[in-house]
Short mmCIF file of C-alpha atoms in Angstrom, two decimals:
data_model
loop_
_atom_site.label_atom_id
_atom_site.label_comp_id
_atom_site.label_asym_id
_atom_site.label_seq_id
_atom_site.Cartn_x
_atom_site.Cartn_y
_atom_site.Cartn_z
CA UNK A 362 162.00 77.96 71.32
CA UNK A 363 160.87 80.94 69.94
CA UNK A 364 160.46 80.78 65.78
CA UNK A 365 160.75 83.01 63.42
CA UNK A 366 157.31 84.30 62.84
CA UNK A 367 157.35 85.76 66.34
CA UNK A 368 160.88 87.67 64.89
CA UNK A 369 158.52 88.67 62.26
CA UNK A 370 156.10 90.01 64.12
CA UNK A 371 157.96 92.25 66.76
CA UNK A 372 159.56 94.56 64.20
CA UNK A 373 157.09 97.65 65.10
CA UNK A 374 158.45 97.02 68.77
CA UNK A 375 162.18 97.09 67.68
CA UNK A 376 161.80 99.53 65.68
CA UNK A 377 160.07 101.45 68.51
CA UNK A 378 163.23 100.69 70.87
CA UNK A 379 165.86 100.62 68.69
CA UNK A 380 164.02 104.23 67.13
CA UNK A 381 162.36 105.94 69.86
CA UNK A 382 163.76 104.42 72.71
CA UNK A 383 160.94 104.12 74.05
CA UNK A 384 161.13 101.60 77.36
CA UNK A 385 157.77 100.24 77.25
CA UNK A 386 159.01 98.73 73.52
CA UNK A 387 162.03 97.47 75.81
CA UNK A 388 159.58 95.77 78.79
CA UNK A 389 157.82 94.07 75.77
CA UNK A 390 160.50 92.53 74.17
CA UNK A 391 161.96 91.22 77.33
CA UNK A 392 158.64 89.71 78.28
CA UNK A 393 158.35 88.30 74.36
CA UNK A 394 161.81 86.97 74.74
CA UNK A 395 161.97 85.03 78.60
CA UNK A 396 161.13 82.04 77.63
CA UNK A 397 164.41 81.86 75.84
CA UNK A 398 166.08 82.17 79.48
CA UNK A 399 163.96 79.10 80.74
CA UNK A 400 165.31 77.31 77.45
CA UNK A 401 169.06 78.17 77.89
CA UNK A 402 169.07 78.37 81.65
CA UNK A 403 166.83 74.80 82.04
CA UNK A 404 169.62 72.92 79.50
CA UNK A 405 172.54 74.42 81.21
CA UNK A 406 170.72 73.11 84.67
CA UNK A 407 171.49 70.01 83.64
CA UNK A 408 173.90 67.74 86.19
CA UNK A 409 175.19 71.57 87.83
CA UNK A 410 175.48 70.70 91.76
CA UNK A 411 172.09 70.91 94.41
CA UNK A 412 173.77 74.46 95.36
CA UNK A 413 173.48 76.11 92.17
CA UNK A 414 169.69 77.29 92.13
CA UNK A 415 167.59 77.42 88.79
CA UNK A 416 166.73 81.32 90.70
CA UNK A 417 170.48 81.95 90.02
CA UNK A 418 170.60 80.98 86.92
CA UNK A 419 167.55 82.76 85.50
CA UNK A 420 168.56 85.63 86.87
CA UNK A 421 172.22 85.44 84.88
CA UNK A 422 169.75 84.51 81.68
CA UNK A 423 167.32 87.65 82.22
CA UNK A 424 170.65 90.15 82.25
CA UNK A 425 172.03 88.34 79.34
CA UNK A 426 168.76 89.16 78.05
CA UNK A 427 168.62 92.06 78.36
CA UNK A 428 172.17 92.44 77.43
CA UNK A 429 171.10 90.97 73.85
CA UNK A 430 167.94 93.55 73.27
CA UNK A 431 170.26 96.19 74.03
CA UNK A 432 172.76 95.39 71.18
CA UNK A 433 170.83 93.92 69.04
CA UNK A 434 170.67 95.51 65.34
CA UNK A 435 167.09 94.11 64.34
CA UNK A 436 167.91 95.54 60.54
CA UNK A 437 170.87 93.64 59.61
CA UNK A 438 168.16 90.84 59.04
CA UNK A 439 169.82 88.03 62.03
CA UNK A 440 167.44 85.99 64.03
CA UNK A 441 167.73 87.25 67.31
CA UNK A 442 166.41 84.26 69.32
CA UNK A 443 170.11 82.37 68.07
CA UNK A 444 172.26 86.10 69.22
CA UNK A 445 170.02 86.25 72.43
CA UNK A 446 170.72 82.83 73.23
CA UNK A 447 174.75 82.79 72.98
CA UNK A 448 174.19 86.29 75.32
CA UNK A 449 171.91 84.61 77.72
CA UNK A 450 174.72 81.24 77.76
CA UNK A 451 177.73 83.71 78.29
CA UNK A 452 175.63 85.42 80.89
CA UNK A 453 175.17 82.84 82.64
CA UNK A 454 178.52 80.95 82.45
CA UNK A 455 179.91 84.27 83.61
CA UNK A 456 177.78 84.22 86.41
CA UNK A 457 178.90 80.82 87.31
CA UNK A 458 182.19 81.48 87.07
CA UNK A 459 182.54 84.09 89.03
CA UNK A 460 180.28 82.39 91.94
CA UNK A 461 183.41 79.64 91.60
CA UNK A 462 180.62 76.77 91.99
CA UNK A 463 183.09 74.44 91.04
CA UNK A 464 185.97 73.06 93.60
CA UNK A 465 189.49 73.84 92.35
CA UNK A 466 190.02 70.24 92.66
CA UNK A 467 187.59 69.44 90.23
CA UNK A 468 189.07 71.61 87.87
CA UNK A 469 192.89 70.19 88.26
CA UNK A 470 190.81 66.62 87.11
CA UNK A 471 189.33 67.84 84.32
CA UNK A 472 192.73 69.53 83.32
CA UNK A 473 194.34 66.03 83.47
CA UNK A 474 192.27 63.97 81.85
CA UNK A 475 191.39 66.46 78.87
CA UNK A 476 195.42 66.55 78.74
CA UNK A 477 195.71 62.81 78.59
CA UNK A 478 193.16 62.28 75.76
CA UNK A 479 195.27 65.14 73.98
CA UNK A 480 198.35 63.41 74.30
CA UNK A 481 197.16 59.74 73.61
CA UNK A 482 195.33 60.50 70.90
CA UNK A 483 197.87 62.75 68.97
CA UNK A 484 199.58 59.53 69.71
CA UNK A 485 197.83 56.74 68.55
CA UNK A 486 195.66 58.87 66.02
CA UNK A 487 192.65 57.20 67.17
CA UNK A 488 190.14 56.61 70.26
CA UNK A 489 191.91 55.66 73.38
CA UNK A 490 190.38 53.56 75.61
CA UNK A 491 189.22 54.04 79.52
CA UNK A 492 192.20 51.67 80.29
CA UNK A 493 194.85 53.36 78.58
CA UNK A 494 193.70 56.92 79.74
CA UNK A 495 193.88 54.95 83.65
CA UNK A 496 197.58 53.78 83.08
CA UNK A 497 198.28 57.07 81.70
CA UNK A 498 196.72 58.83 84.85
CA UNK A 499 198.51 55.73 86.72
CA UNK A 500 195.33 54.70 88.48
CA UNK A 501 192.47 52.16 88.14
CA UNK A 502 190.12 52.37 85.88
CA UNK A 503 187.54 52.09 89.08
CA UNK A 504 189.51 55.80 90.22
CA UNK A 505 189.44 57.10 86.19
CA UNK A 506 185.63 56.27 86.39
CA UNK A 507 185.03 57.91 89.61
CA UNK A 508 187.28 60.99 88.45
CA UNK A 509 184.53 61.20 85.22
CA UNK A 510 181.62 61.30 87.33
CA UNK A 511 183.38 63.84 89.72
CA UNK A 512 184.01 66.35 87.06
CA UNK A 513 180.71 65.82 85.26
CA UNK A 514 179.35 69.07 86.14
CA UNK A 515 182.38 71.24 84.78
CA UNK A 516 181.46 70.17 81.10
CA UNK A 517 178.18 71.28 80.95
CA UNK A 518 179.02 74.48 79.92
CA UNK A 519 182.00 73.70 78.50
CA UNK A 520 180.73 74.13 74.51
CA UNK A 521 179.68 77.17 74.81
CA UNK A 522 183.35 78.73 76.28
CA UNK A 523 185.25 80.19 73.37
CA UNK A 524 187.87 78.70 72.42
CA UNK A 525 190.95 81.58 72.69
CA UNK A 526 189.81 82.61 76.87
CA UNK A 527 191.38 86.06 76.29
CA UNK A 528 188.01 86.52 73.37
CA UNK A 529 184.86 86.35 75.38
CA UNK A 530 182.78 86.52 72.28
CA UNK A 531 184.78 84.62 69.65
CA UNK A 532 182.00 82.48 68.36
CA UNK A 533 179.22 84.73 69.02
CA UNK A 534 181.76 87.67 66.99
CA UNK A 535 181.68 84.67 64.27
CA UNK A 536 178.04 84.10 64.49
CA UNK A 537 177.00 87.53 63.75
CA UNK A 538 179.42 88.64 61.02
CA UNK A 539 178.27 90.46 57.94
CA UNK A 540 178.04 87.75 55.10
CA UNK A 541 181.34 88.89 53.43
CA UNK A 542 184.56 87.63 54.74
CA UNK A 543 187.63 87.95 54.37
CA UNK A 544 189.64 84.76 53.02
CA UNK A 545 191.71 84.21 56.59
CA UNK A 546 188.24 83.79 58.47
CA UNK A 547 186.53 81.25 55.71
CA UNK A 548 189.72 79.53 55.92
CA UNK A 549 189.84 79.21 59.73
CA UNK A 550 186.29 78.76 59.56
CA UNK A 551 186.63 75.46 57.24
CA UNK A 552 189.90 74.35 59.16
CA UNK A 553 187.57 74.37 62.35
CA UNK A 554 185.22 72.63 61.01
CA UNK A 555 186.78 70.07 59.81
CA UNK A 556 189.00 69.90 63.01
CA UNK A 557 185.81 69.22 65.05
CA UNK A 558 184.43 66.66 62.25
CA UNK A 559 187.87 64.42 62.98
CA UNK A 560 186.85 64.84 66.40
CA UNK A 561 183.81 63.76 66.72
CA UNK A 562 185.05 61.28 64.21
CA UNK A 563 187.17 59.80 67.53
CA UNK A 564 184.13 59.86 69.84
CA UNK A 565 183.04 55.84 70.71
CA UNK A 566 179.98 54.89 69.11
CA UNK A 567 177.89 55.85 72.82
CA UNK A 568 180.03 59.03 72.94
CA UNK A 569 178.75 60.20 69.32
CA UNK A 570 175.07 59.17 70.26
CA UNK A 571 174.80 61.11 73.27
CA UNK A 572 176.45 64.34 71.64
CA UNK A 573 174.04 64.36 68.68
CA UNK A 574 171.17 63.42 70.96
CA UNK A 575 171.94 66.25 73.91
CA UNK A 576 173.06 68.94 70.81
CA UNK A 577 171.24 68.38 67.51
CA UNK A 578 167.97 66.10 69.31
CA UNK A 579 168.27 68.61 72.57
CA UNK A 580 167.13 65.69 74.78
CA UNK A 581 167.64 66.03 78.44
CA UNK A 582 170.62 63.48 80.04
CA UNK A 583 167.45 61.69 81.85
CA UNK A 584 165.56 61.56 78.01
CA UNK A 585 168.49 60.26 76.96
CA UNK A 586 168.99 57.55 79.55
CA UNK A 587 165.74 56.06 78.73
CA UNK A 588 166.32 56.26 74.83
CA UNK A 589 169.77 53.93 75.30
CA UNK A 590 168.73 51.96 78.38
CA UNK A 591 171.74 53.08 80.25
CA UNK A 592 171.95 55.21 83.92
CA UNK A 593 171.23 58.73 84.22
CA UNK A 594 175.14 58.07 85.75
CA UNK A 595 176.89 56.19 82.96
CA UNK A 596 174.53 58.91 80.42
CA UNK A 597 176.93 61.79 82.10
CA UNK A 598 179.74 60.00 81.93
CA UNK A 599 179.36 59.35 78.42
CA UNK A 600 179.09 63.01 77.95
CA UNK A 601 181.77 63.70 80.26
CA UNK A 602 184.32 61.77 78.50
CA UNK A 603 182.90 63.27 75.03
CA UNK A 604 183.43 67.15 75.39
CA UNK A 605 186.79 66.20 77.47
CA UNK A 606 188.03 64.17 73.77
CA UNK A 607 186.60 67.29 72.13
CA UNK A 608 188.09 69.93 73.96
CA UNK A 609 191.64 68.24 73.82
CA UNK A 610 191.40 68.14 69.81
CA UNK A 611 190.69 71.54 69.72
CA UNK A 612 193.61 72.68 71.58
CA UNK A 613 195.51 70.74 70.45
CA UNK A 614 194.98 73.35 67.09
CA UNK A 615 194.69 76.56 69.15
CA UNK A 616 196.89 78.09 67.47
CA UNK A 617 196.16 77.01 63.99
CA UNK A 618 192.37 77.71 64.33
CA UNK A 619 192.42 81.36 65.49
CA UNK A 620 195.40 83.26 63.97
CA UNK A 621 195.77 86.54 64.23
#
């Protein structure tokens, strides 16, 4: 990705857009800035169906782009490679989700199974396994396997969604706020944090190694594959099942995490 020194370096042409207006300033900084789209778009390629181009998705990016040079505030001292990368994702989630790539079916089985971990793990306060989420789902846990791999695509994306649907730009809104806060956010802030560290805290051994590797290592599903000697297959799964645990912690403390 693009570092800081190029940040650095730009500040005559910001200043010359942000200033002057002047659109050649804004041509440049797009041009400075695309690779970012093949970054974001290329990782959030990753396991999305045959029918969703890479064209498509670039295309979302470059607005999102754009969408990020155009609000940017290049004196409040942010990087804006991390702000122009949570526009670019939202750009192109929104894009997706309005292009409905994924069957309504799909959906309803990634509703039930995030529900079940929710429920079984509030339960038991600890990692439930494949055959407990099966008789919970009242099928084998050939079907719960099959139902993983079917709705593999839908989680993707799924970290970079906010968390309250209503708030488009909760996390990006947290990303960018001015460095004094008032007590209520540090407090949510923390409680989130924490929330997600019991979490992950649940995740199987596999499930934990394939989130840090995808998210902190940003290898590729295939990179990872090779790095545990496992299938590209049983790699998504893995994943799958991870942001599904995830996501059904964090609702479970909707309420408590965002508060108005």
């Amino acid at each position: 990705m693009i570092g800081q020194k190029s940040h650095l370096s730009n500040m005559d042409t910001w200043r010359q857009w942000r200033e002057e207006r002047l659109l050649q300033a804004k041509q440049t900084l797009i041009e400075t800035y695309l690779p970012l789209v093949d970054y974001v778009s290329g990782r959030l390629s990753i396991g999305l169906p045959k029918n969703v181009s890479k064209e498509d998705l670039g295309s979302y990016g470059v607005m999102g782009l754009i969408d990020a040079i155009e609000k940017f505030d290049y004196e409040r001292g942010l990087q804006f490679e991390t702000y122009a990368s949570w526009r670019i994702r939202g750009a192109i989630i929104d894009g997706l989700r309005q292009g409905d790539w994924v069957p309504r079916s799909v959906r309803e089985k990634a509703k039930k199974i995030e529900e079940g971990y929710q429920k079984l793990e509030q339960q038991y306060l600890r990692s439930v396994t494949d055959a407990e989420m099966s008789e919970y789902l009242q099928i084998s846990e050939a079907d719960f396997q099959q139902m993983v791999q079917d709705i593999a695509v839908t989680t993707i994306c799924s970290v970079d969604e906010p968390i309250r649907e209503e708030e488009a730009e909760t996390r990006l809104s947290i990303l960018i706020d001015d460095k004094a806060k008032n007590p209520e956010s540090t407090v949510n802030d923390v409680y989130l944090k924490d929330t997600l560290a019991q979490a992950i805290e649940r995740l199987t051994e596999k499930e934990r190694t394939v989130v840090s590797l995808f998210y902190y290592e940003e290898l590729s599903l295939s990179e990872i594959a090779e790095v545990m000697n496992l299938s590209p297959s049983r790699i998504s799964q893995l994943h799958s099942k991870a942001i599904l645990r995830l996501r059904g912690s964090l609702s479970r403390h909707k309420s408590q995490l965002f508060q108005d």
